[in-house]
Short mmCIF file of C-alpha atoms in Angstrom, two decimals:
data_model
loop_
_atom_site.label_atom_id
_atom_site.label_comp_id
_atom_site.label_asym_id
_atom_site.label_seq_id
_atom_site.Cartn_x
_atom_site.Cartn_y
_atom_site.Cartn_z
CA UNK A 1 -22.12 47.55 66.94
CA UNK A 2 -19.40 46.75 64.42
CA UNK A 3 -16.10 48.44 64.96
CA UNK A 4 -13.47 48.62 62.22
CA UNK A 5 -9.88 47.43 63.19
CA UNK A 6 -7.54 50.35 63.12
CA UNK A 7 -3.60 51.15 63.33
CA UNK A 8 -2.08 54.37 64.66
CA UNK A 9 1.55 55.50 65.24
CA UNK A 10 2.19 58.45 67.61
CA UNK A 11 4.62 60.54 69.59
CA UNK A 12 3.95 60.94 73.47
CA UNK A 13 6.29 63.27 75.14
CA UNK A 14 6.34 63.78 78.57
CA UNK A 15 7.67 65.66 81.50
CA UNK A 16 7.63 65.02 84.78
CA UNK A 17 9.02 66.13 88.38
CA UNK A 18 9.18 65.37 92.45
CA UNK A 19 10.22 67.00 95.10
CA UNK A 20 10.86 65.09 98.53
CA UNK A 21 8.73 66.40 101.43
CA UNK A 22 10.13 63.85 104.25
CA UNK A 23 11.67 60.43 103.84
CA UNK A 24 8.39 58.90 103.52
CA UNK A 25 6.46 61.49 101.27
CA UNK A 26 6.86 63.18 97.83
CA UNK A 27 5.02 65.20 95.75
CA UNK A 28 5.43 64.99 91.91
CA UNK A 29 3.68 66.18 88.90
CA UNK A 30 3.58 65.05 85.45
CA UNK A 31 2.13 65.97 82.16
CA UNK A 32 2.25 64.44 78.72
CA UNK A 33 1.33 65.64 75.04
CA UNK A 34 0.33 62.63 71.90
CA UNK A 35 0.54 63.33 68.73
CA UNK A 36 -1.54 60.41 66.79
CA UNK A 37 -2.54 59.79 63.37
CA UNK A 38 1.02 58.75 62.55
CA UNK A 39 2.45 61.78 64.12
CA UNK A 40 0.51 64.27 62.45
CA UNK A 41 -2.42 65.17 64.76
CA UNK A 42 -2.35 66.48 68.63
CA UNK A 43 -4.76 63.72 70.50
CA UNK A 44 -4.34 63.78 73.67
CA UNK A 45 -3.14 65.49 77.02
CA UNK A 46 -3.13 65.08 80.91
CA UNK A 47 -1.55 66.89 83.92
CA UNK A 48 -1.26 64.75 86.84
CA UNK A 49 -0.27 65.97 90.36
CA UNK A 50 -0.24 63.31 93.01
CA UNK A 51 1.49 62.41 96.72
CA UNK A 52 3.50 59.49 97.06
CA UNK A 53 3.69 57.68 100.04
CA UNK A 54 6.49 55.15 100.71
CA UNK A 55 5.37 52.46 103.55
CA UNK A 56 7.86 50.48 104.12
CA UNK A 57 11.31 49.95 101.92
CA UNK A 58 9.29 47.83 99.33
CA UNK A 59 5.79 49.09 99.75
CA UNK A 60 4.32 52.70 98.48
CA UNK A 61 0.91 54.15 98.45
CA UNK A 62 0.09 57.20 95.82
CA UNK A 63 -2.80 59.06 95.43
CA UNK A 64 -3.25 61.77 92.49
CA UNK A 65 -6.01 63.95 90.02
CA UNK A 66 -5.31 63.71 86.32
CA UNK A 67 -7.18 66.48 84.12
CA UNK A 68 -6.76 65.02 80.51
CA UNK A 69 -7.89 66.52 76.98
CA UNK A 70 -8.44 64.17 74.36
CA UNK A 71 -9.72 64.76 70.64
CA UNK A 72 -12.93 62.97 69.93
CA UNK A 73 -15.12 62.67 66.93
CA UNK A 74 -18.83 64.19 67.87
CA UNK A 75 -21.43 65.03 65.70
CA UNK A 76 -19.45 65.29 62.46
CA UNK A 77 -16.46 67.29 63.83
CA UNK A 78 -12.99 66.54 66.37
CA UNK A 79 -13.44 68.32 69.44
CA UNK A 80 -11.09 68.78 72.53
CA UNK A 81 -13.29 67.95 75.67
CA UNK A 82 -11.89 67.82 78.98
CA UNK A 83 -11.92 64.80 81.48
CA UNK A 84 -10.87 64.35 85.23
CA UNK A 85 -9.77 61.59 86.91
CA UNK A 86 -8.61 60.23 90.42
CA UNK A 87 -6.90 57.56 91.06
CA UNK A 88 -5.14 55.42 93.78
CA UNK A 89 -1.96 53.05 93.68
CA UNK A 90 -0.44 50.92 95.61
CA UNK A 91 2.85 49.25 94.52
CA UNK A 92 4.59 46.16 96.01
CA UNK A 93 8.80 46.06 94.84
CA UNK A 94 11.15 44.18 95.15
CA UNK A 95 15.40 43.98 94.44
CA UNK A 96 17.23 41.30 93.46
CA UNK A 97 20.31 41.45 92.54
CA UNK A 98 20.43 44.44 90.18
CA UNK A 99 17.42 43.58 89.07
CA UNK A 100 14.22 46.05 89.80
CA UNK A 101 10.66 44.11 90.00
CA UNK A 102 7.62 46.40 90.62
CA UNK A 103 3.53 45.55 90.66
CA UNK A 104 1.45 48.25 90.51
CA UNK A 105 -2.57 47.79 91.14
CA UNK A 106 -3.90 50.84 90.33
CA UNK A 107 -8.03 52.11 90.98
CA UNK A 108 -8.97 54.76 88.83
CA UNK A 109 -12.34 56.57 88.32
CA UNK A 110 -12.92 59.15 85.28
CA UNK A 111 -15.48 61.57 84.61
CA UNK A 112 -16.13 60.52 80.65
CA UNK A 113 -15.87 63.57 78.25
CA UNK A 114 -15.99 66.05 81.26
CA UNK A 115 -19.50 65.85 82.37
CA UNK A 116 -21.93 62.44 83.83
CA UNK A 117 -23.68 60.92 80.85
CA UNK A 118 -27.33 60.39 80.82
CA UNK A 119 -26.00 56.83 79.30
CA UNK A 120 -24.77 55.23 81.59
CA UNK A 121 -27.10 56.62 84.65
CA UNK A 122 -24.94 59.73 86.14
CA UNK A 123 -22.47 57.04 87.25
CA UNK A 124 -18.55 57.67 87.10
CA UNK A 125 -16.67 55.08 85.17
CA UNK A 126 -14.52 53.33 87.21
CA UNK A 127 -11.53 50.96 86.10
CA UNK A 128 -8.38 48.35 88.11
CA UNK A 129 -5.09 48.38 86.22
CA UNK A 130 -2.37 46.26 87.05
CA UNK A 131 1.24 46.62 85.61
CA UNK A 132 4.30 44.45 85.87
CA UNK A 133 7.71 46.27 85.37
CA UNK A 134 11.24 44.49 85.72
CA UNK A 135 14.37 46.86 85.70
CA UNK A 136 17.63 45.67 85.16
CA UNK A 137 20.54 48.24 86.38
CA UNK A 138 23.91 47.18 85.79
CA UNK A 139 25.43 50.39 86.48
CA UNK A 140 24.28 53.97 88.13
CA UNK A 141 23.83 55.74 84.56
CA UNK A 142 21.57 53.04 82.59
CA UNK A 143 18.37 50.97 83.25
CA UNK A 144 16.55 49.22 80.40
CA UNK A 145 12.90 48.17 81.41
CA UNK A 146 9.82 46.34 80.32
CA UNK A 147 6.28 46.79 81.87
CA UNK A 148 3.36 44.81 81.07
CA UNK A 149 -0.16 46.17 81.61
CA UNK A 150 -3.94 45.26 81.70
CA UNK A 151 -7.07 47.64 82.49
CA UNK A 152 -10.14 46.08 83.69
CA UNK A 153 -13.52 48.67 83.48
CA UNK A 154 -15.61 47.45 86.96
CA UNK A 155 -18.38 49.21 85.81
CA UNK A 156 -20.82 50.41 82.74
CA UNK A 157 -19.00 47.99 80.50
CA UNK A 158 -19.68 48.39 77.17
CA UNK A 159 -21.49 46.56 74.56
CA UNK A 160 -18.35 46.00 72.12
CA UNK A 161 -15.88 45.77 75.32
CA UNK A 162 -14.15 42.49 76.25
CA UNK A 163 -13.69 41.19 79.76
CA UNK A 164 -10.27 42.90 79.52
CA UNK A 165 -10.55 46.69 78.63
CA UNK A 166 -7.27 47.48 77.48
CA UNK A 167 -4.05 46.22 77.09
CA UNK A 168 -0.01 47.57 77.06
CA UNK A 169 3.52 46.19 76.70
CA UNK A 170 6.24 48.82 76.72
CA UNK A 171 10.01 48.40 76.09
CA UNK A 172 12.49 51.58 77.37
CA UNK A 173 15.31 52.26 78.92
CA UNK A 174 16.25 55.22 81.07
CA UNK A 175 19.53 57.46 81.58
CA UNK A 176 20.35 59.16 84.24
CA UNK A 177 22.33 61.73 83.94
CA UNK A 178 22.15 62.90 87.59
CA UNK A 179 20.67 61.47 90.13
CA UNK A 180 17.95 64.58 90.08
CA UNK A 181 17.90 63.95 86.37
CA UNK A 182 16.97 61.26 83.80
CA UNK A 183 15.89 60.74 80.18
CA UNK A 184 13.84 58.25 79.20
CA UNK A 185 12.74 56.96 75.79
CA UNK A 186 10.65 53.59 74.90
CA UNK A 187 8.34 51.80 72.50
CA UNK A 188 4.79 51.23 73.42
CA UNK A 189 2.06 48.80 72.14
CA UNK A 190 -0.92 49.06 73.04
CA UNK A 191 -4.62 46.85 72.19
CA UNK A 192 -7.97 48.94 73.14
CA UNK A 193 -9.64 45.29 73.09
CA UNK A 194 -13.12 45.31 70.62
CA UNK A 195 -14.95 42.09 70.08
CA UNK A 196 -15.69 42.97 66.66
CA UNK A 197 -12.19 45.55 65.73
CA UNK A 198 -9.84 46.00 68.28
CA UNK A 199 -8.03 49.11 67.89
CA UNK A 200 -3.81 49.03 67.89
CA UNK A 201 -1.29 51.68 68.67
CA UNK A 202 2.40 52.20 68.40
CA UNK A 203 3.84 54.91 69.88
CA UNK A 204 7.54 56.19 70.20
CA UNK A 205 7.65 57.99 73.47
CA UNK A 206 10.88 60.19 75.56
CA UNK A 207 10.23 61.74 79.20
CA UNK A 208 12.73 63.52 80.88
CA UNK A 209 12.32 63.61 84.59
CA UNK A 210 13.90 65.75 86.98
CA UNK A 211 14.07 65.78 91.10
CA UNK A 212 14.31 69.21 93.25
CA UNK A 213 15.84 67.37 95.53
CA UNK A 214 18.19 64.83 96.30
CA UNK A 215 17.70 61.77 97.86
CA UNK A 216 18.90 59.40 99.86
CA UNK A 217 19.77 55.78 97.91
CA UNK A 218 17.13 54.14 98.50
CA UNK A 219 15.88 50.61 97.51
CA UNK A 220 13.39 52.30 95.01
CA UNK A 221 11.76 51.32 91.65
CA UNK A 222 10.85 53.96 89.64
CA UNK A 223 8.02 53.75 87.72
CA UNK A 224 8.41 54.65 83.46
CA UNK A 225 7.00 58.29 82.85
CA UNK A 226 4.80 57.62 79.91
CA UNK A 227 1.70 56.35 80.59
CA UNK A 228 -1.90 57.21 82.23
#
């Protein structure tokens, strides 16, 4: 198969919020429209709903189901098809100083293009991301950020795939204007990694993120809105 190398600059704008069930548990929702094709076309777009579960001060489990719509090119035409997904984290973080560092090892299975494909055996396509964030808060309103990020497919790999699946670095920072409520806005990159054409994207995203409840300060690192 050769694959052509391609650029694309988008807009993803998201939205996302929690409410606090105990001190251990919250639930949260978020969801999140692209506009690709250097901000001309809608592409893609997910709702995720998920429970968080903090272990101990540095330690959290989540659990969640993403349904996503994305805009594919089938049989001579773009259709929307739909596409679920579940997916597990668990997060390891850290303070130092007013510094914020965060791992996140993520297991994540999708249902490709909303139904099993005869390709690859009735099998569910299952992937490990891990992402690296480091915050730096020097005062309550502002926190600049960078995350890096690699996916890994563990299954069904792909003829034109490398051994790493995908890759993202992300730049932000976020402003809170309450503590129940925070803007956030960011530059992505990110490499969908092709032996013969690896695909590159730029996107411009802002989330604003908002808490029904308050909380308690907590030793906490809060993960960036934009990505799934």
């Amino acid at each position: 198969m050769i694959a052509q190398i391609t650029h694309d600059t988008g807009l993803w704008a998201s939205f996302a919020a929690d409410k606090k069930l105990n001190k251990k548990q919250e639930l949260y929702m978020k969801t999140q429209v692209r506009f690709m094709d250097n901000f001309n076309t809608f592409t893609y777009h997910f709702i995720d709903v998920g429970l968080s579960n903090r272990i101990t001060k540095n330690i959290a489990f989540d659990v969640s189901y993403v349904l996503n719509t994305r805009r594919r090119y089938v049989t001579e035409s773009f259709i929307y098809q739909p596409r679920h997904q579940v997916y597990c984290n668990f997060t390891l973080k850290k303070e130092l100083g007013n510094w914020r560092l965060a791992n996140r090892n993520q297991f994540q299975t999708d249902l490709e293009d909303g139904q099993f494909s005869t390709s690859n055996n009735g099998t569910l396509d299952y992937f490990y991301r891990n992402k690296s964030t480091i915050k730096f808060k020097p005062n309550k309103k502002w926190e600049p950020y960078v995350f890096y990020e690699m996916y890994f497919r563990l299954n069904n790999k792909r003829e034109w795939e490398d051994a790493i699946y995908r890759h993202r670095i992300c730049g932000g920072i976020e402003y809170n204007f309450t503590k129940r409520k925070s803007i956030n806005c960011y530059y992505l990159f990110q490499q969908q990694i092709k032996r013969k054409g690896p695909d590159y994207v730029n996107a411009i995203g802002i989330a604003y993120n908002y808490s029904f409840k308050k909380t308690k300060k907590e030793s906490n690192v809060k993960e960036p809105a934009p990505q799934s």
